């Protein structure tokens, strides 16, 4: 099976792309994002259990200058396909180097182990990606223990409304409105975010409980049916607020009610951008 | 410099007494994410071996959101009222040197052309007990910016670990001296000195970096340095020395509102957008250049301090894995 | 001493072509309805971004009603279909965060359904009155969070 460096070198030699976005070692045992602009640069590319970042977030900007090669795991490819579904760039603009993925480590741990994979790996069925231009990397034969949504989601679903409010109030009290969740999310590409709109000011900019509730709820709502479950938002939150629970809840509803999963096929119509005459309306008087 | 000893049990009892007297006692959380005000004395946690918390101690002096004044429309006009500033006593216990040192550094900008009474009041009401640091990783570089694992800059009292349960106590300021006098039953005469730990070698020579920065604003290097930056504000918000803020008027009801001061960051796209629509820092590489220059050049030129304590929080937290210590190290070796 | 009985404040976002006209018909027919609702007229329910609902709660509403044209009757053909899908998600999100479902209501009321409008709005008001004031959201108001003494203030 070819390696990521071999594929990237081929892309530069055949002049198919002007850059390749991938991962490079960060000086420790983890990796960080890296953009290769030449055949020589590709020697720095790696792919392993520490290739955590979702590189699709860079594509909107990079594809403006020409075709881009991107190293991507299954969850990242869902984001790329999702962006194509939403007409952010065309399939021809991006060359997907799909990677066989054996799980990535939860960022707070230093060493990979089957037990400390990210929660998204625990319900992943696209370890060999569903869509790619070239496939690379070896798929190791081991089982990642399955845990569909994690213990925290289960706990919240069992709480009463008042308990849930207190839980989220305690979490949002910590939010500092750094917008790291928004900036790292590949699906948050609005040129002017509604939180930055001041005439009128819909979402309070101050990091008060009121403003934080508004910001997090509206972001989760704008992700309904669009979240691909890459977990980057939760990884980057400096206060370790479990915000991916909100966007994942919307994803669960999209699956349960409409049988929809964002980012699986390039020509699939988007969920909230469309409607069906037979949508449920039992809650409408 | 007077020295004393204190053991963990006495320290715990001191915390209990202060909480009973309605002091706000702030210490690290066991989770390592942040410092927070103790609700229960049993939650207090002090350790020199942990890595710096995700978010710094800055919020106790410069909160993430702070109302400046309130206004209300009434029949006889508009009433302006100040928020009631409670007379509080704060004890910040077990603060890392890289956090404590930030307080005198940003005090300079908050007392420059305008004295920020909110910041000053909070500093006045707080006693800072620093704690020597026994941690180091590839993101730390306090020794490259003039600090060290036992730097007392910014602390009123400084604890150095003798072992897990015993600390050597140094009095650093008058405020610290008064605090110990009032609470002297908890402090014993000096028994054992803390074993001196050699500071780890600096990662870079700051003056060489400054020399390059002074002359290379337009250098192509900046195109690569900030290329992967996503434009969030995490680095600025978790940083103990970043101090930019935004002032906005927001409502509290249909007839009243408040003017509030919130954290802001030069990494946001809108930070330098003019009312005309022009944005001098319109791409992320320019904004990243601003960050490095402000911290390592402009603040030095203006206030004679490096606007960085080398705590490494920004690098640990960066979603895109950008390590500012490595960048300044690279710069210091460029000619 | 008579205690002031709690009267809920309801914000109703209604579409111009159907529900607003239906409410107007209720008025001209002299049908009685409780006075607790404040109507906000939008061109179509498709215009409604859920951020309006949160803003209503922030501003002191105890309950919110959203009402528009029946499916297939939308003045802009498909606005209410798009809105319907959005509401399915937003309702679930609010429930996940602990906001009681009886605070947010939806209905289809056409221009000729004056009587239905009165039934719907009275029903919503009664339901919310039972729930009580929306204390959770009221406590997030900045005046509740910071102490301010307007008595000591100066007149500007």
XYZ file of C-alpha atoms in Angstrom:
776
model
C 0.000 0.000 0.000
C 1.470 3.379 -0.958
C 2.480 5.936 1.635
C 1.298 9.507 1.923
C 4.728 10.832 0.822
C 4.651 8.731 -2.356
C 1.246 10.033 -3.343
C 2.152 13.631 -2.551
C 5.352 13.431 -4.620
C 3.367 12.062 -7.573
C 0.939 14.963 -7.322
C 3.724 17.534 -7.543
C 5.528 15.686 -10.327
C 2.347 15.458 -12.394
C 1.614 19.110 -11.549
C -1.880 18.216 -10.432
C -1.834 20.549 -7.408
C 0.048 23.659 -6.272
C 0.202 22.571 -2.622
C -0.527 19.616 -0.384
C -1.985 20.140 3.112
C -0.942 17.396 5.486
C 0.568 16.623 8.865
C 4.149 16.962 10.047
C 5.793 16.024 13.369
C 5.633 18.868 15.890
C 8.957 18.191 17.595
C 7.363 15.891 20.172
C 5.439 12.722 19.376
C 2.366 14.561 18.036
C 1.760 16.271 14.696
C 0.696 19.672 13.479
C -0.726 20.882 10.149
C 1.746 21.590 7.356
C 1.493 22.875 3.795
C 3.939 21.407 1.285
C 4.645 23.536 -1.798
C 7.217 21.384 -3.566
C 8.471 17.834 -4.014
C 11.177 18.460 -1.387
C 8.622 19.624 1.191
C 6.725 16.342 0.928
C 9.457 14.525 2.847
C 8.124 16.197 5.961
C 4.660 14.635 5.674
C 3.552 11.926 8.095
C 0.381 10.142 9.071
C -0.163 8.271 12.329
C -2.350 8.035 15.427
C -1.536 11.668 16.259
C -2.850 13.161 13.004
C -5.671 14.815 14.873
C -6.466 18.043 13.013
C -9.260 18.316 10.487
C -7.438 19.889 7.543
C -10.623 20.602 5.579
C -10.808 23.928 7.430
C -7.965 25.304 5.267
C -9.504 24.335 1.938
C -11.894 27.237 1.449
C -8.987 29.672 1.452
C -6.411 27.531 -0.367
C -8.616 26.385 -3.274
C -8.999 30.000 -4.377
C -5.464 29.894 -5.789
C -5.640 26.559 -7.571
C -6.113 22.819 -7.041
C -5.086 21.601 -3.578
C -4.036 18.158 -2.392
C -5.249 17.244 1.088
C -4.336 14.378 3.409
C -7.569 13.291 5.041
C -9.040 10.605 7.249
C -12.656 9.468 6.874
C -14.074 12.096 9.229
C -12.119 14.857 7.462
C -13.379 13.633 4.098
C -16.939 13.965 5.355
C -16.156 17.627 5.973
C -14.633 18.036 2.502
C -17.607 16.378 0.824
C -19.944 18.446 2.988
C -18.267 21.633 1.754
C -18.641 20.467 -1.842
C -22.318 19.702 -1.209
C -22.658 23.292 -0.028
C -20.901 24.681 -3.133
C -17.895 26.101 -1.297
C -15.569 24.685 -3.949
C -15.800 22.024 -6.641
C -14.619 18.437 -6.505
C -12.064 19.279 -9.238
C -10.441 21.873 -6.966
C -9.350 19.321 -4.417
C -7.352 16.101 -4.699
C -8.199 13.888 -1.739
C -5.436 11.640 -0.426
C -7.612 9.294 1.609
C -5.829 7.686 4.562
C -6.640 4.339 6.092
C -7.073 5.377 9.706
C -6.478 3.370 12.839
C -7.938 5.852 15.254
C -6.492 9.093 16.617
C -5.580 9.823 20.191
C -7.617 12.064 22.479
C -5.529 15.269 22.576
C -4.970 15.340 26.317
C -3.146 12.016 26.285
C 0.480 11.771 25.249
C 0.552 8.162 24.029
C -1.919 6.358 21.806
C -3.737 3.332 23.131
C -6.946 1.650 21.959
C -8.637 2.859 25.129
C -7.823 6.552 24.730
C -8.991 7.180 21.173
C -11.233 10.132 20.499
C -14.903 9.523 20.982
C -15.581 9.861 17.263
C -13.332 6.868 16.570
C -15.516 4.778 18.812
C -18.364 4.828 16.352
C -16.496 5.221 13.106
C -17.434 3.066 10.142
C -15.252 4.851 7.579
C -11.787 3.795 8.680
C -11.224 3.184 5.005
C -12.672 6.429 3.693
C -15.846 6.399 1.650
C -14.498 8.761 -0.994
C -10.974 9.621 -2.183
C -8.809 10.185 -5.235
C -5.933 8.026 -3.994
C -5.813 5.740 -0.986
C -2.747 5.458 1.226
C -1.681 4.008 4.554
C -2.079 0.592 6.122
C -5.266 -0.433 7.883
C -4.335 -2.266 11.069
C -6.588 -5.044 12.125
C -7.749 -4.050 15.576
C -11.102 -3.295 17.063
C -11.736 0.072 18.624
C -14.225 -0.424 21.450
C -17.640 0.803 20.320
C -19.401 3.553 22.255
C -21.898 5.419 20.097
C -22.229 8.717 21.878
C -20.258 8.459 25.082
C -21.260 8.469 28.747
C -21.864 12.215 29.009
C -24.530 12.265 26.299
C -26.292 9.335 27.994
C -26.154 11.158 31.328
C -27.700 14.337 29.962
C -30.466 12.531 28.127
C -31.540 11.083 31.459
C -31.624 14.441 33.298
C -34.743 16.503 34.005
C -35.079 19.872 32.193
C -34.003 21.804 35.289
C -30.962 19.603 35.757
C -30.028 20.073 32.131
C -30.317 23.844 32.457
C -28.072 23.844 35.528
C -25.559 21.608 33.750
C -25.328 23.827 30.688
C -25.359 26.989 32.787
C -22.323 25.743 34.700
C -20.584 24.884 31.424
C -21.386 28.124 29.608
C -20.301 30.153 32.600
C -16.778 29.107 31.691
C -16.964 30.122 28.026
C -14.610 32.991 27.203
C -15.901 33.572 23.642
C -12.549 32.945 22.036
C -14.404 31.536 18.990
C -11.833 28.762 18.624
C -14.766 26.371 18.105
C -15.999 28.474 15.210
C -12.613 29.072 13.589
C -11.540 25.414 13.663
C -14.854 24.090 12.330
C -14.665 23.450 8.567
C -18.403 24.088 8.241
C -18.219 27.547 9.821
C -17.194 29.518 6.751
C -19.523 32.508 6.818
C -17.683 35.641 5.818
C -19.572 37.579 8.423
C -20.642 35.446 11.355
C -23.950 36.339 12.931
C -22.118 36.840 16.213
C -20.095 39.640 14.610
C -23.144 41.445 13.267
C -23.740 44.559 15.304
C -26.575 46.240 13.429
C -28.649 44.732 14.964
C -26.786 42.853 17.675
C -28.535 39.492 17.799
C -26.000 37.654 19.930
C -24.608 39.503 22.916
C -20.852 39.842 22.497
C -20.080 39.906 26.223
C -19.093 36.596 27.802
C -22.051 36.642 30.175
C -24.351 33.682 30.751
C -26.911 35.253 28.473
C -24.449 35.885 25.669
C -22.788 32.487 26.003
C -26.096 30.599 25.888
C -27.089 32.557 22.820
C -23.765 32.024 21.037
C -23.470 28.296 21.710
C -27.107 27.529 20.935
C -27.137 29.475 17.709
C -23.884 27.899 16.534
C -25.267 24.462 17.321
C -28.441 25.308 15.447
C -26.541 26.563 12.403
C -24.774 23.203 12.421
C -27.946 21.120 12.401
C -27.724 18.584 9.654
C -24.281 19.970 8.716
C -22.072 18.771 11.540
C -19.852 15.893 10.424
C -18.837 14.876 13.938
C -15.115 15.639 13.630
C -14.936 16.821 17.276
C -12.464 19.601 16.570
C -14.654 22.143 18.383
C -14.438 20.238 21.619
C -10.733 19.485 21.226
C -9.784 23.148 20.873
C -11.968 24.607 23.635
C -9.535 25.985 26.238
C -12.110 25.597 28.992
C -12.862 21.987 28.010
C -16.584 22.582 27.622
C -18.270 19.560 25.978
C -19.701 21.628 23.136
C -19.657 18.882 20.580
C -22.603 17.415 22.508
C -24.842 20.157 21.138
C -23.851 19.762 17.509
C -23.845 15.982 17.815
C -27.367 16.027 19.237
C -28.460 17.815 16.095
C -26.593 15.209 14.056
C -28.381 12.419 15.914
C -31.727 14.040 15.136
C -30.804 14.363 11.462
C -30.033 10.649 11.380
C -33.042 9.515 13.363
C -35.687 11.706 11.783
C -34.421 12.091 8.224
C -31.940 9.255 7.813
C -29.387 11.888 6.800
C -25.628 11.969 7.308
C -23.797 15.031 6.019
C -20.753 14.578 3.856
C -21.291 11.077 2.498
C -21.925 11.808 -1.193
C -20.962 14.793 -3.285
C -24.270 15.212 -5.081
C -26.578 14.556 -2.144
C -28.880 17.536 -1.478
C -28.322 19.156 1.915
C -30.793 18.575 4.712
C -31.836 21.961 6.138
C -31.433 23.630 2.742
C -34.289 21.542 1.452
C -37.684 20.383 2.611
C -40.084 17.523 2.131
C -43.842 17.840 1.840
C -44.206 15.067 4.348
C -42.002 16.509 7.122
C -43.310 15.903 10.608
C -45.663 18.546 11.984
C -47.338 16.855 14.928
C -46.000 19.592 17.212
C -47.706 22.354 15.216
C -51.218 23.304 16.307
C 14.439 39.111 52.540
C 12.722 37.454 55.489
C 12.043 33.759 55.275
C 9.697 31.402 57.067
C 8.418 27.836 56.734
C 4.886 26.568 56.350
C 3.534 23.056 56.061
C 0.508 21.907 54.157
C -1.692 21.487 57.224
C -1.061 25.018 58.457
C -1.677 26.257 54.975
C -5.006 24.441 54.883
C -5.982 25.991 58.224
C -5.020 29.428 56.955
C -7.307 28.887 53.969
C -10.160 27.798 56.225
C -9.795 30.894 58.402
C -9.651 33.232 55.423
C -12.734 31.716 53.853
C -14.577 32.192 57.147
C -13.547 35.853 57.104
C -15.077 36.110 53.603
C -11.837 36.323 51.690
C -11.881 35.023 48.109
C -9.231 32.337 48.003
C -8.145 31.393 44.503
C -6.151 28.271 43.724
C -5.572 25.886 40.841
C -8.272 23.411 40.062
C -7.253 19.798 40.310
C -8.297 19.364 36.675
C -5.470 21.704 35.696
C -7.750 23.719 33.436
C -7.922 26.989 35.349
C -7.565 28.851 38.618
C -10.851 29.374 40.445
C -12.261 30.809 43.641
C -12.639 28.112 46.266
C -16.142 27.371 47.456
C -14.929 24.764 49.916
C -11.548 24.828 51.643
C -11.121 21.130 50.900
C -10.902 21.870 47.192
C -7.668 23.762 47.540
C -4.840 22.320 45.511
C -1.231 23.393 45.345
C 1.446 21.703 43.273
C 4.598 22.838 41.555
C 4.727 19.826 39.260
C 1.667 20.544 37.149
C 1.816 22.195 33.772
C 0.503 25.741 33.511
C -3.312 25.783 33.505
C -5.068 26.127 30.134
C -6.139 29.644 31.037
C -4.120 32.150 33.069
C -4.750 34.056 36.293
C -5.351 37.291 34.340
C -9.140 37.034 34.680
C -8.947 37.893 38.389
C -7.493 41.309 37.546
C -8.872 41.834 34.088
C -12.110 39.809 33.796
C -13.407 38.496 30.477
C -16.381 40.833 30.723
C -16.652 43.829 33.028
C -19.487 46.355 33.199
C -18.142 49.920 33.398
C -21.395 51.685 34.138
C -25.120 51.223 33.746
C -27.652 53.648 32.335
C -31.401 53.772 32.713
C -33.983 55.936 31.070
C -36.386 57.490 33.553
C -38.918 60.311 33.443
C -36.482 62.960 34.597
C -33.700 61.928 32.253
C -31.071 59.228 31.944
C -29.481 57.944 35.124
C -25.891 56.705 35.138
C -24.909 54.337 37.889
C -21.690 52.547 38.704
C -21.688 48.843 39.488
C -21.353 48.229 43.194
C -17.708 47.288 43.645
C -17.644 45.029 46.646
C -14.736 45.582 49.016
C -13.132 42.222 48.531
C -9.981 40.650 49.807
C -8.439 38.139 47.467
C -5.715 35.615 48.141
C -4.224 34.061 45.044
C -2.508 30.942 46.269
C 0.059 28.862 44.441
C 0.362 30.996 41.322
C 3.021 29.983 38.819
C 5.859 32.486 38.341
C 4.900 32.860 34.686
C 1.422 34.009 35.751
C 2.445 36.259 38.640
C 5.078 38.056 36.571
C 2.386 39.192 34.150
C 0.762 41.463 36.731
C 3.515 44.103 36.918
C 3.994 43.778 33.163
C 0.434 44.693 32.214
C 0.168 47.163 35.107
C 2.322 49.423 32.962
C -0.173 49.679 30.128
C -3.120 49.945 32.509
C -1.421 52.928 34.215
C 0.011 54.613 31.153
C -2.045 57.441 29.733
C -5.152 56.504 31.694
C -5.285 54.783 35.048
C -7.576 51.794 34.821
C -9.221 51.924 38.233
C -10.913 48.544 37.743
C -7.588 46.779 37.229
C -5.793 48.754 39.926
C -8.493 48.151 42.520
C -8.328 44.422 41.941
C -4.524 44.349 42.203
C -4.705 46.409 45.387
C -7.186 44.031 46.973
C -5.174 40.919 46.137
C -2.291 39.175 47.844
C -0.385 36.990 45.391
C 1.429 33.941 46.711
C 3.664 32.604 43.976
C 4.885 29.020 43.900
C 8.161 27.807 42.447
C 7.693 25.731 39.353
C 8.924 22.206 38.845
C 7.597 21.607 35.350
C 9.030 22.028 31.931
C 7.983 21.022 28.435
C 8.726 21.981 24.859
C 6.297 24.911 24.955
C 7.759 26.625 28.056
C 10.440 29.276 27.628
C 10.296 31.478 30.726
C 14.087 31.540 31.005
C 14.344 33.084 27.535
C 12.293 36.129 28.573
C 14.089 37.028 31.770
C 12.160 34.851 34.196
C 12.846 31.513 35.829
C 11.224 28.715 37.749
C 11.818 30.584 40.990
C 11.190 34.147 39.829
C 9.436 36.249 42.468
C 8.358 38.994 40.037
C 4.734 39.897 40.667
C 4.365 37.843 43.855
C 3.841 39.383 47.296
C 4.924 36.185 49.006
C 6.784 33.322 47.353
C 6.627 29.652 48.272
C 9.383 27.284 47.191
C 8.769 23.572 47.615
C 10.978 21.766 50.086
C 8.946 18.599 49.599
C 5.304 17.761 48.895
C 4.154 19.029 52.286
C 6.582 21.781 53.196
C 7.367 25.135 51.689
C 10.027 27.751 52.206
C 8.323 31.145 52.435
C 9.925 34.339 51.109
C 8.481 37.771 51.810
C 8.708 39.825 48.611
C 6.667 43.019 49.150
C 5.313 45.167 51.998
C 1.854 43.821 51.295
C 3.168 40.289 51.720
C 4.898 41.289 54.952
C 1.660 42.690 56.402
C -0.254 39.579 55.379
C 2.184 37.311 57.182
C 2.141 39.518 60.272
C -1.627 39.326 60.498
C -1.583 35.550 59.990
C 1.659 34.783 61.742
C 0.328 31.873 63.740
C 0.397 29.767 60.594
C 3.997 30.535 59.687
C 6.945 28.988 61.478
C 10.551 30.179 61.555
C 12.608 28.905 58.622
C 13.476 25.212 59.037
C 14.599 23.882 55.687
C 15.553 25.832 52.634
C 14.248 24.764 49.294
C 16.847 22.912 47.240
C 17.920 25.362 44.575
C 16.875 24.139 41.174
C 18.963 25.226 38.233
C 16.920 27.116 35.740
C 16.718 25.248 32.469
C 18.725 26.806 29.642
C 17.031 29.488 27.545
C 15.592 28.458 24.205
C 16.692 31.627 22.452
C 18.530 34.906 23.009
C 15.849 37.543 23.196
C 18.083 40.436 22.137
C 18.984 38.708 18.887
C 15.297 38.236 18.118
C 14.589 41.892 18.931
C 17.372 42.987 16.602
C 15.798 41.093 13.723
C 12.305 42.293 14.534
C 13.472 45.916 14.547
C 14.424 45.710 10.892
C 12.222 43.077 9.241
C 8.614 44.158 9.212
C 8.239 43.416 5.488
C 10.252 40.192 5.470
C 8.800 37.205 3.558
C 9.250 35.127 6.692
C 5.903 36.407 7.952
C 4.080 34.701 5.079
C 5.104 31.330 6.448
C 4.879 32.102 10.170
C 1.165 32.831 10.262
C 0.104 30.680 7.331
C -1.745 28.088 9.354
C -3.267 30.461 11.893
C -7.048 30.077 12.009
C -7.783 33.497 13.468
C -9.383 32.458 16.733
C -8.430 34.345 19.885
C -7.379 31.453 21.998
C -3.732 32.509 22.211
C -4.688 36.022 23.280
C -7.347 34.991 25.761
C -5.365 32.336 27.614
C -2.262 34.560 27.693
C -1.454 36.196 31.049
C -0.093 39.340 29.369
C -2.414 39.971 26.412
C -4.619 42.891 27.372
C -6.584 44.165 24.372
C -10.213 44.942 25.001
C -13.347 46.101 23.245
C -15.903 48.478 24.745
C -19.529 47.999 23.731
C -22.945 49.180 24.886
C -25.371 46.349 25.461
C -28.893 46.234 26.819
C -30.348 45.044 30.098
C -33.961 45.617 29.191
C -35.929 47.977 27.010
C -35.139 51.013 29.122
C -31.680 50.330 30.431
C -28.298 49.163 29.327
C -24.639 49.098 30.246
C -21.266 49.895 28.815
C -19.068 46.844 29.113
C -15.399 46.057 28.584
C -14.715 42.665 26.952
C -11.590 40.796 25.946
C -10.628 41.322 22.333
C -7.751 40.035 20.221
C -5.658 41.244 17.317
C -6.080 37.825 15.730
C -9.748 38.478 14.941
C -10.410 39.565 11.366
C -12.505 42.536 12.472
C -10.014 43.896 14.995
C -8.550 46.532 12.687
C -11.439 47.020 10.296
C -12.077 50.718 9.816
C -15.519 52.261 9.496
C -14.642 53.014 5.862
C -14.352 49.286 5.202
C -10.572 49.340 4.807
C -8.683 46.803 6.877
C -4.914 47.343 7.188
C -4.464 43.827 8.560
C -6.697 42.067 6.118
C -5.004 38.665 5.981
C -4.097 36.326 8.801
C -0.346 36.484 8.114
C -0.396 40.222 8.838
C -2.298 39.659 12.047
C 0.134 37.018 13.206
C 3.018 39.355 12.437
C 1.316 41.934 14.686
C 1.116 39.455 17.549
C 4.806 38.611 17.511
C 5.857 42.224 17.046
C 3.652 43.564 19.824
C 4.863 41.008 22.322
C 8.548 41.045 21.511
C 9.215 44.501 20.081
C 6.608 47.227 20.523
C 5.966 46.659 24.226
C 9.704 46.629 24.887
C 10.128 49.865 22.946
C 7.347 51.517 24.898
C 7.469 50.069 28.413
C 10.825 48.296 28.671
C 9.196 44.908 29.264
C 8.699 41.822 27.152
C 4.962 41.250 26.782
C 5.424 37.533 27.309
C 6.268 35.351 30.308
C 7.121 32.204 28.378
C 4.325 30.144 29.941
C 3.589 28.372 26.644
C -0.206 28.344 27.053
C -0.771 29.790 23.605
C 1.304 27.058 22.014
C -0.271 24.249 23.983
C -3.758 25.456 23.177
C -3.306 26.495 19.561
C -5.681 24.508 17.331
C -3.185 24.751 14.477
C -0.144 23.752 16.523
C 1.696 27.061 16.155
C 4.460 27.387 18.774
C 5.446 31.000 19.372
C 8.577 29.939 21.267
C 9.808 28.099 18.186
C 9.006 31.063 15.987
C 10.984 33.488 18.137
C 13.791 30.938 18.324
C 13.851 30.783 14.513
C 13.810 34.561 14.309
C 16.715 34.894 16.728
C 18.848 32.794 14.400
C 17.936 34.676 11.237
C 20.248 37.394 9.980
C -52.743 41.963 51.087
C -53.585 40.786 47.580
C -50.616 39.168 45.879
C -50.027 40.180 42.309
C -50.967 37.227 40.195
C -48.392 36.270 37.598
C -49.349 37.315 34.090
C -47.168 35.811 31.390
C -45.669 37.851 28.558
C -45.924 36.063 25.216
C -44.102 37.137 22.091
C -45.777 35.935 18.915
C -43.907 35.965 15.597
C -46.619 35.873 12.956
C -46.481 35.842 9.206
C -47.972 38.861 7.467
C -50.145 37.089 4.917
C -51.938 34.491 6.990
C -51.718 34.674 10.741
C -51.447 38.441 11.062
C -54.507 38.823 8.862
C -56.265 36.074 10.815
C -55.556 37.884 14.064
C -56.886 41.063 12.480
C -60.073 39.209 11.533
C -60.403 38.079 15.140
C -60.251 41.732 16.102
C -62.818 42.971 13.626
C -65.120 40.100 14.641
C -64.861 41.358 18.232
C -63.677 37.929 19.452
C -62.286 38.132 23.006
C -58.678 37.142 23.642
C -56.384 37.637 26.616
C -54.097 40.673 26.335
C -50.804 38.983 27.183
C -49.411 38.578 23.666
C -47.299 41.051 21.707
C -47.280 40.331 18.004
C -44.281 40.821 15.754
C -45.134 40.756 12.079
C -42.685 39.112 9.663
C -43.239 38.618 5.930
C -43.133 34.832 6.251
C -42.277 32.204 8.873
C -39.320 31.399 6.646
C -37.836 34.735 7.765
C -37.613 33.581 11.343
C -34.108 32.730 12.537
C -34.172 30.920 15.886
C -31.997 33.703 17.249
C -35.233 35.791 17.365
C -36.703 33.266 19.784
C -33.693 33.499 22.086
C -33.771 37.285 21.901
C -37.429 37.196 22.929
C -36.576 35.112 25.985
C -33.656 37.396 26.811
C -35.945 40.404 26.616
C -38.344 38.973 29.186
C -40.814 36.790 27.294
C -42.156 33.870 29.290
C -43.329 32.084 26.155
C -42.991 32.374 22.376
C -45.487 31.477 19.683
C -44.612 31.190 16.005
C -47.474 31.066 13.574
C -47.747 31.006 9.801
C -49.604 29.846 6.744
C -50.708 26.249 6.343
C -48.411 24.086 4.188
C -49.112 24.712 0.489
C -50.653 28.085 1.282
C -47.452 30.069 1.784
C -47.522 33.400 -0.023
C -43.920 32.765 -1.102
C -44.683 29.102 -1.960
C -42.095 27.316 0.164
C -41.161 29.550 3.098
C -43.134 27.639 5.681
C -41.715 24.311 4.487
C -38.179 25.505 5.179
C -39.301 26.922 8.497
C -40.959 23.679 9.511
C -37.715 21.739 9.120
C -35.796 24.297 11.134
C -38.296 24.135 13.982
C -37.870 20.388 14.296
C -34.166 20.938 15.022
C -34.507 24.006 17.200
C -37.184 22.470 19.365
C -34.945 19.494 20.032
C -32.007 21.746 20.810
C -33.938 23.784 23.361
C -35.196 20.616 24.970
C -31.617 19.301 25.168
C -30.531 22.439 26.983
C -33.324 22.291 29.553
C -35.871 24.811 28.288
C -39.336 23.390 28.881
C -41.189 22.621 25.666
C -44.255 24.472 26.871
C -42.363 27.766 26.448
C -42.227 27.472 22.657
C -45.295 26.903 20.505
C -46.005 26.676 16.803
C -49.208 26.889 14.793
C -50.647 27.220 11.320
C -53.376 29.878 11.271
C -54.812 31.117 7.995
C -56.241 34.538 7.166
C -59.813 33.321 7.590
C -59.234 31.513 10.885
C -59.968 34.316 13.320
C -61.596 31.924 15.767
C -58.657 29.507 15.584
C -56.254 32.364 16.310
C -58.115 33.233 19.497
C -58.157 29.578 20.577
C -54.450 29.181 19.858
C -53.296 32.334 21.622
C -55.525 31.786 24.647
C -54.274 28.205 24.844
C -50.640 29.311 24.759
C -51.193 32.006 27.375
C -52.934 29.581 29.712
C -50.199 26.983 29.261
C -47.448 29.459 30.004
C -49.313 30.914 32.966
C -49.379 27.387 34.412
C -45.611 27.068 33.853
C -44.939 30.279 35.702
C -42.416 33.027 34.947
C -39.334 31.993 32.967
C -37.051 32.448 35.927
C -34.077 30.656 34.393
C -33.791 33.177 31.595
C -34.696 36.162 33.751
C -31.772 35.340 36.006
C -29.395 35.814 33.086
C -30.236 39.482 32.779
C -27.105 41.542 33.544
C -28.995 43.488 36.213
C -29.469 40.233 38.094
C -25.819 39.347 37.755
C -24.209 42.635 38.829
C -25.466 44.776 41.668
C -26.429 48.261 40.553
C -27.960 50.975 42.663
C -29.765 53.408 40.387
C -30.841 55.414 43.438
C -27.220 56.448 43.914
C -26.744 57.306 40.256
C -26.460 60.749 38.654
C -28.844 62.103 36.108
C -26.938 62.635 32.875
